[in-house]
Short mmCIF file of C-alpha atoms and ligand atoms in Angstrom, two decimals:
data_model
loop_
_atom_site.label_atom_id
_atom_site.label_comp_id
_atom_site.label_asym_id
_atom_site.label_seq_id
_atom_site.Cartn_x
_atom_site.Cartn_y
_atom_site.Cartn_z
CA MET A 128 -50.44 28.40 -76.76
CA ARG A 129 -52.28 30.55 -79.30
CA GLN A 130 -51.93 27.76 -81.85
CA SER A 131 -53.95 25.45 -79.62
CA THR A 132 -57.52 24.85 -80.61
CA LEU A 133 -60.63 24.88 -78.50
CA HIS A 134 -61.02 21.21 -79.39
CA GLN A 135 -57.60 20.44 -77.89
CA LEU A 136 -58.57 22.29 -74.73
CA LYS A 137 -61.81 20.30 -74.53
CA VAL A 138 -59.87 17.05 -74.92
CA PHE A 139 -57.40 18.19 -72.25
CA GLU A 140 -60.19 19.27 -69.86
CA THR A 141 -61.88 15.86 -70.22
CA VAL A 142 -58.65 13.88 -69.64
CA ALA A 143 -57.79 16.10 -66.64
CA ARG A 144 -61.27 15.74 -65.11
CA LEU A 145 -61.44 11.97 -65.58
CA THR A 146 -57.66 11.41 -65.09
CA SER A 147 -57.84 8.81 -67.79
CA ILE A 148 -57.22 8.81 -71.54
CA THR A 149 -59.46 5.78 -71.97
CA ARG A 150 -62.45 7.32 -70.20
CA ALA A 151 -61.92 10.66 -71.91
CA ALA A 152 -61.91 8.91 -75.29
CA GLU A 153 -65.19 7.20 -74.35
CA GLU A 154 -66.82 10.42 -73.17
CA LEU A 155 -65.73 12.32 -76.28
CA SER A 156 -66.45 9.44 -78.67
CA LEU A 157 -62.88 9.59 -79.97
CA THR A 158 -60.24 6.90 -80.26
CA GLN A 159 -57.51 6.72 -77.62
CA PRO A 160 -54.71 7.50 -80.13
CA THR A 161 -56.62 10.65 -81.21
CA VAL A 162 -56.92 11.79 -77.60
CA SER A 163 -53.22 11.08 -76.95
CA MET A 164 -52.24 12.93 -80.13
CA GLN A 165 -54.29 16.03 -79.15
CA ILE A 166 -52.67 16.07 -75.71
CA LYS A 167 -49.23 15.67 -77.27
CA GLN A 168 -49.77 18.60 -79.66
CA LEU A 169 -51.17 20.79 -76.88
CA THR A 170 -48.17 19.93 -74.67
CA GLN A 171 -45.81 20.86 -77.52
CA ASN A 172 -47.62 24.18 -78.07
CA ILE A 173 -47.43 25.06 -74.41
CA GLY A 174 -43.89 23.79 -74.00
CA VAL A 175 -44.22 22.20 -70.55
CA PRO A 176 -45.54 18.79 -69.45
CA LEU A 177 -49.22 18.83 -68.44
CA PHE A 178 -49.48 15.29 -67.06
CA GLU A 179 -47.17 12.84 -65.44
CA GLN A 180 -47.75 9.14 -65.32
CA ILE A 181 -46.87 7.32 -62.11
CA GLY A 182 -47.47 3.61 -62.44
CA LYS A 183 -50.82 3.32 -64.19
CA LYS A 184 -52.13 6.60 -62.81
CA LEU A 185 -52.17 9.93 -64.58
CA TYR A 186 -51.51 13.07 -62.52
CA LEU A 187 -51.73 16.73 -63.48
CA THR A 188 -48.50 18.69 -63.15
CA ALA A 189 -48.70 22.16 -61.57
CA SER A 190 -48.94 23.66 -65.09
CA GLY A 191 -51.57 21.07 -66.00
CA GLN A 192 -53.58 22.06 -62.92
CA GLU A 193 -53.41 25.75 -63.93
CA LEU A 194 -54.55 24.91 -67.44
CA PHE A 195 -57.38 22.76 -66.06
CA VAL A 196 -58.75 25.67 -64.00
CA THR A 197 -58.37 27.97 -67.02
CA CYS A 198 -60.25 25.50 -69.23
CA GLN A 199 -63.08 25.20 -66.72
CA ASP A 200 -63.36 28.96 -66.75
CA ILE A 201 -63.33 29.14 -70.55
CA PHE A 202 -66.00 26.43 -70.93
CA ASP A 203 -68.14 27.93 -68.16
CA ARG A 204 -68.07 31.27 -69.94
CA LEU A 205 -68.79 29.72 -73.30
CA SER A 206 -71.77 27.85 -71.93
CA ARG A 207 -73.05 31.05 -70.31
CA PHE A 208 -72.63 32.77 -73.65
CA GLU A 209 -74.54 30.00 -75.44
CA MET A 210 -77.27 30.29 -72.87
CA LYS A 211 -77.47 34.04 -73.22
CA ILE A 212 -77.94 33.61 -76.94
CA ALA A 213 -80.59 30.97 -76.29
CA ASP A 214 -82.20 33.37 -73.84
CA PHE A 215 -82.27 36.16 -76.43
CA GLN A 216 -84.10 33.70 -78.60
CA GLY A 217 -86.52 32.92 -75.78
CA LEU A 218 -85.13 29.43 -75.22
CA LYS A 219 -83.66 27.80 -72.17
CA GLN A 220 -81.31 25.10 -73.24
CA GLY A 221 -77.95 23.58 -72.57
CA LYS A 222 -76.63 21.21 -69.97
CA LEU A 223 -77.42 21.51 -66.27
CA LYS A 224 -74.90 19.77 -64.04
CA LEU A 225 -76.09 18.90 -60.54
CA SER A 226 -74.62 16.99 -57.70
CA THR A 227 -76.87 16.07 -54.81
CA ILE A 228 -76.86 13.98 -51.62
CA THR A 229 -78.39 10.50 -51.54
CA THR A 230 -81.49 11.54 -49.64
CA THR A 231 -82.68 13.54 -52.68
CA LYS A 232 -82.80 10.37 -54.78
CA TYR A 233 -86.61 10.28 -54.86
CA PHE A 234 -87.21 13.98 -54.86
CA ILE A 235 -84.80 15.25 -57.48
CA PRO A 236 -86.11 13.24 -60.48
CA ARG A 237 -89.60 14.46 -59.54
CA ALA A 238 -88.33 18.03 -59.66
CA LEU A 239 -86.36 17.56 -62.86
CA ALA A 240 -89.24 16.00 -64.81
CA PRO A 241 -91.51 19.09 -64.79
CA PHE A 242 -88.49 21.37 -65.23
CA CYS A 243 -87.44 19.50 -68.37
CA GLN A 244 -91.02 19.61 -69.60
CA LEU A 245 -90.94 23.39 -69.27
CA TYR A 246 -87.55 23.55 -71.02
CA PRO A 247 -87.33 20.63 -73.44
CA GLY A 248 -83.93 21.78 -74.74
CA VAL A 249 -82.28 21.10 -71.41
CA ASP A 250 -79.97 18.12 -70.76
CA ILE A 251 -79.18 17.06 -67.22
CA ALA A 252 -76.07 15.48 -65.74
CA LEU A 253 -76.96 14.35 -62.23
CA GLU A 254 -74.53 12.91 -59.69
CA ILE A 255 -76.14 11.46 -56.55
CA THR A 256 -73.59 10.75 -53.85
CA ASN A 257 -72.89 11.39 -50.16
CA HIS A 258 -72.35 14.69 -48.42
CA GLU A 259 -68.57 14.54 -48.34
CA ARG A 260 -68.31 13.72 -52.03
CA VAL A 261 -70.75 16.51 -52.99
CA LEU A 262 -68.54 18.95 -51.05
CA GLU A 263 -65.48 17.63 -52.90
CA ARG A 264 -67.21 18.21 -56.22
CA LEU A 265 -68.10 21.72 -55.03
CA SER A 266 -64.45 22.51 -54.27
CA GLU A 267 -63.46 21.11 -57.67
CA ASN A 268 -66.13 23.29 -59.30
CA LEU A 269 -67.46 20.32 -61.28
CA ASP A 270 -71.16 21.21 -61.36
CA ASP A 271 -73.54 24.16 -61.66
CA LEU A 272 -75.47 23.59 -58.42
CA TYR A 273 -75.11 21.33 -55.40
CA ILE A 274 -77.65 20.09 -52.86
CA ILE A 275 -76.44 19.31 -49.34
CA SER A 276 -78.03 19.11 -45.92
CA LYS A 277 -75.44 20.55 -43.58
CA VAL A 278 -74.05 24.06 -43.51
CA PRO A 279 -70.48 23.62 -44.78
CA GLU A 280 -67.52 24.96 -42.81
CA ARG A 281 -66.19 26.93 -45.75
CA LEU A 282 -67.82 30.33 -45.87
CA ASP A 283 -67.20 31.21 -49.49
CA VAL A 284 -70.45 29.59 -50.64
CA ALA A 285 -73.93 30.87 -51.32
CA LEU A 286 -76.37 28.74 -49.33
CA HIS A 287 -80.17 28.66 -49.65
CA PRO A 288 -82.41 26.30 -47.63
CA PHE A 289 -85.31 25.09 -49.75
CA LEU A 290 -86.93 22.07 -48.09
CA GLU A 291 -87.07 20.29 -44.71
CA ASN A 292 -85.15 17.00 -44.47
CA PRO A 293 -86.21 15.28 -41.22
CA LEU A 294 -84.41 12.12 -40.10
CA VAL A 295 -86.45 9.34 -38.49
CA VAL A 296 -85.74 6.04 -36.71
CA VAL A 297 -86.66 3.04 -38.86
CA ALA A 298 -87.15 -0.46 -37.44
CA PRO A 299 -88.74 -3.78 -38.45
CA LYS A 300 -92.55 -3.76 -38.07
CA ASN A 301 -92.39 -6.44 -35.41
CA HIS A 302 -89.85 -4.53 -33.28
CA PRO A 303 -90.79 -4.60 -29.54
CA LEU A 304 -90.86 -0.77 -29.43
CA ALA A 305 -93.09 -0.44 -32.52
CA GLY A 306 -96.25 1.50 -31.72
CA GLU A 307 -94.91 2.93 -28.43
CA LYS A 308 -95.13 6.69 -27.96
CA ASN A 309 -92.22 8.99 -27.13
CA ILE A 310 -89.66 6.23 -26.53
CA PRO A 311 -86.75 7.56 -24.40
CA ILE A 312 -83.66 8.04 -26.56
CA SER A 313 -81.65 6.09 -23.96
CA LYS A 314 -83.47 2.95 -25.11
CA LEU A 315 -81.49 3.08 -28.36
CA GLN A 316 -78.46 2.15 -26.28
CA ASN A 317 -79.43 -1.52 -26.35
CA GLU A 318 -80.24 -1.64 -30.03
CA ALA A 319 -78.16 -3.12 -32.82
CA PHE A 320 -77.64 -0.23 -35.23
CA ILE A 321 -77.04 0.07 -38.95
CA MET A 322 -75.01 3.15 -39.79
CA ARG A 323 -74.30 4.95 -43.08
CA GLU A 324 -70.68 5.13 -44.27
CA ARG A 325 -68.23 7.83 -43.12
CA GLY A 326 -68.71 10.98 -45.15
CA SER A 327 -72.50 10.66 -45.00
CA GLY A 328 -74.38 13.71 -43.71
CA THR A 329 -77.07 11.44 -42.24
CA ARG A 330 -74.42 9.64 -40.22
CA ASP A 331 -72.96 12.94 -38.94
CA ALA A 332 -76.37 14.14 -37.77
CA VAL A 333 -77.12 10.84 -35.99
CA GLU A 334 -73.73 10.73 -34.29
CA GLN A 335 -74.13 14.32 -33.10
CA LEU A 336 -77.55 13.68 -31.61
CA LEU A 337 -76.45 10.46 -29.87
CA ALA A 338 -73.35 12.19 -28.48
CA LYS A 339 -75.49 15.08 -27.21
CA TYR A 340 -77.62 12.68 -25.14
CA ASN A 341 -74.72 10.40 -24.22
CA VAL A 342 -76.17 7.42 -25.99
CA SER A 343 -73.78 4.94 -27.56
CA VAL A 344 -75.30 2.41 -29.94
CA LYS A 345 -73.86 -0.91 -31.06
CA VAL A 346 -73.06 -0.43 -34.72
CA ARG A 347 -73.50 -3.86 -36.21
CA LEU A 348 -73.34 -2.96 -39.85
CA GLU A 349 -72.08 -0.03 -41.88
CA LEU A 350 -73.68 0.48 -45.29
CA GLY A 351 -73.17 2.92 -48.13
CA GLY A 352 -76.77 3.55 -49.18
CA ASN A 353 -80.26 4.19 -47.85
CA GLU A 354 -81.84 1.40 -49.93
CA ALA A 355 -79.36 -1.19 -48.65
CA ILE A 356 -80.06 -0.05 -45.10
CA LYS A 357 -83.80 -0.60 -45.53
CA GLN A 358 -83.10 -4.12 -46.82
CA ALA A 359 -80.81 -4.80 -43.85
CA ILE A 360 -83.42 -3.56 -41.36
CA GLY A 361 -85.98 -5.81 -43.05
CA VAL A 362 -83.83 -8.92 -42.61
CA GLY A 363 -83.21 -8.19 -38.94
CA PHE A 364 -79.73 -6.61 -38.77
CA GLY A 365 -81.02 -3.85 -36.51
CA ILE A 366 -82.52 -0.36 -36.65
CA SER A 367 -81.27 2.79 -38.33
CA VAL A 368 -81.93 6.48 -38.94
CA LEU A 369 -82.95 7.59 -42.40
CA SER A 370 -84.23 10.70 -44.09
CA GLN A 371 -88.03 10.79 -44.21
CA HIS A 372 -87.71 11.45 -47.95
CA THR A 373 -86.28 7.95 -48.47
CA VAL A 374 -89.00 6.31 -46.41
CA THR A 375 -91.48 5.64 -49.18
CA PRO A 376 -94.36 3.21 -48.55
CA ASP A 377 -93.33 0.94 -51.44
CA SER A 378 -89.89 0.48 -49.88
CA MET A 379 -91.21 0.25 -46.31
CA SER A 380 -93.09 -3.04 -46.39
CA GLY A 381 -92.18 -4.86 -43.18
CA LEU A 382 -90.68 -1.66 -41.72
CA THR A 383 -91.98 1.05 -39.44
CA ILE A 384 -90.96 4.41 -37.96
CA LEU A 385 -90.29 4.46 -34.19
CA ASP A 386 -91.50 7.45 -32.18
CA VAL A 387 -88.26 8.16 -30.31
CA GLU A 388 -87.81 11.39 -28.30
CA HIS A 389 -85.67 14.07 -30.03
CA PHE A 390 -86.64 12.61 -33.39
CA PRO A 391 -87.17 13.51 -36.14
CA ILE A 392 -83.83 15.31 -36.36
CA GLU A 393 -84.86 18.56 -38.05
CA ARG A 394 -82.65 19.44 -40.98
CA HIS A 395 -82.87 21.14 -44.34
CA TRP A 396 -81.74 20.64 -47.85
CA TYR A 397 -79.73 23.57 -49.16
CA ILE A 398 -78.89 24.66 -52.67
CA VAL A 399 -75.23 25.66 -52.66
CA TYR A 400 -72.67 27.05 -55.08
CA PRO A 401 -69.36 28.90 -54.77
CA ALA A 402 -70.10 32.50 -53.75
CA ASP A 403 -68.01 33.92 -56.58
CA LYS A 404 -69.57 31.71 -59.25
CA GLN A 405 -71.74 33.45 -61.77
CA LEU A 406 -74.62 31.07 -62.33
CA SER A 407 -75.56 30.22 -65.89
CA ILE A 408 -79.03 31.33 -66.94
CA LEU A 409 -80.09 27.71 -66.88
CA ALA A 410 -78.70 27.11 -63.38
CA SER A 411 -80.37 30.19 -61.99
CA THR A 412 -83.64 29.22 -63.68
CA PHE A 413 -83.48 25.81 -61.99
CA PHE A 414 -82.52 27.47 -58.71
CA ASP A 415 -85.67 29.67 -58.87
CA PHE A 416 -87.75 26.67 -59.89
CA LEU A 417 -86.58 24.67 -56.85
CA GLN A 418 -87.23 27.58 -54.49
CA GLN A 419 -90.74 28.02 -55.83
CA GLU A 420 -91.88 24.47 -56.51
CA SER A 421 -90.17 22.25 -53.92
CA HIS A 422 -92.96 22.21 -51.35
CA ALA A 423 -95.56 21.42 -53.99
CA ILE A 424 -93.38 18.67 -55.48
CA ALA A 425 -92.68 17.16 -52.05
CA SER A 426 -96.31 17.13 -51.03
CA LYS A 427 -97.36 15.70 -54.39
CA MET A 428 -94.70 13.02 -53.88
CA ARG A 429 -96.12 12.17 -50.44
CA GLY A 430 -99.61 12.02 -51.94
CA GLU A 431 -98.44 9.82 -54.81
CA ILE A 432 -96.70 7.34 -52.60
CA SER A 433 -98.96 7.20 -49.59
P1 PGA B 592 -75.91 11.68 -47.09
O1 PGA B 592 -76.68 13.03 -46.98
O2 PGA B 592 -76.31 11.04 -48.36
O3 PGA B 592 -74.48 12.18 -47.08
O4 PGA B 592 -76.24 10.89 -45.85
C1 PGA B 592 -77.96 12.99 -46.76
C2 PGA B 592 -78.42 14.05 -45.84
O5 PGA B 592 -77.58 14.57 -45.09
O6 PGA B 592 -79.62 14.31 -45.92
#
């Protein structure tokens, strides 16, 4: 093992994370034979198989899994070390890895832009996906910080609310209930509904509220994204519930928000990370930045787009 190089470990970590030699070669800008050769040498040094191939798929063996976790630890520590050095030199630089739920799609670039202006040496890797997938990435320890909107069941996380995330009912402008005040929630019963995919936090919140008031809607269409849902509402598939943050005037032409009782569903965005994770200097700087600046960024965003 001691003969293995850091480079081999980096190659291994990339192949293990992407479960693909081809994609690892792309990410590392190496050829596939070079990647395979590095893995072969590392396997010989360690003396046990690290991967097994079943059909076309590559799986980590138990030893491979152990080495993967060890590599993540090594590279985390190295990047913290690099950042400490940068900090001694008065610089904040390095790569910030974030994974956030779909409803932050408008907000997060508006937060990252001023942050990157403050710290021009910072690179960002941003993954925007649904709640379930963000939680999976959290358990795999793939990123520095995560943004979710529901308190997770696992308790070994640090969780900090930083901004409200209300959910509202969106309908076509010419909907018969448009303009009515305090529409009884029971009226949703007769409506054709467009629902987010399973695994979406928005969907969970809607289902919980409807169940609480014994309302069952007719789900006519299930869609995997907020933008697609707005399009579907516009062409008459039905109504839906979306985060207010995704309801921007430029994407709302032909649509309106219905004033239904018990809406908006009041929720929050939370910054989350594993409780035992030591945040890099960069991650904790971004964490502080979000805590301090989010309200200003959100209200500027509303001003910009209204
Ligand atoms: P989703 O999460 O993208 O999983 O729906 C959004 C939210 O819960 O705000």
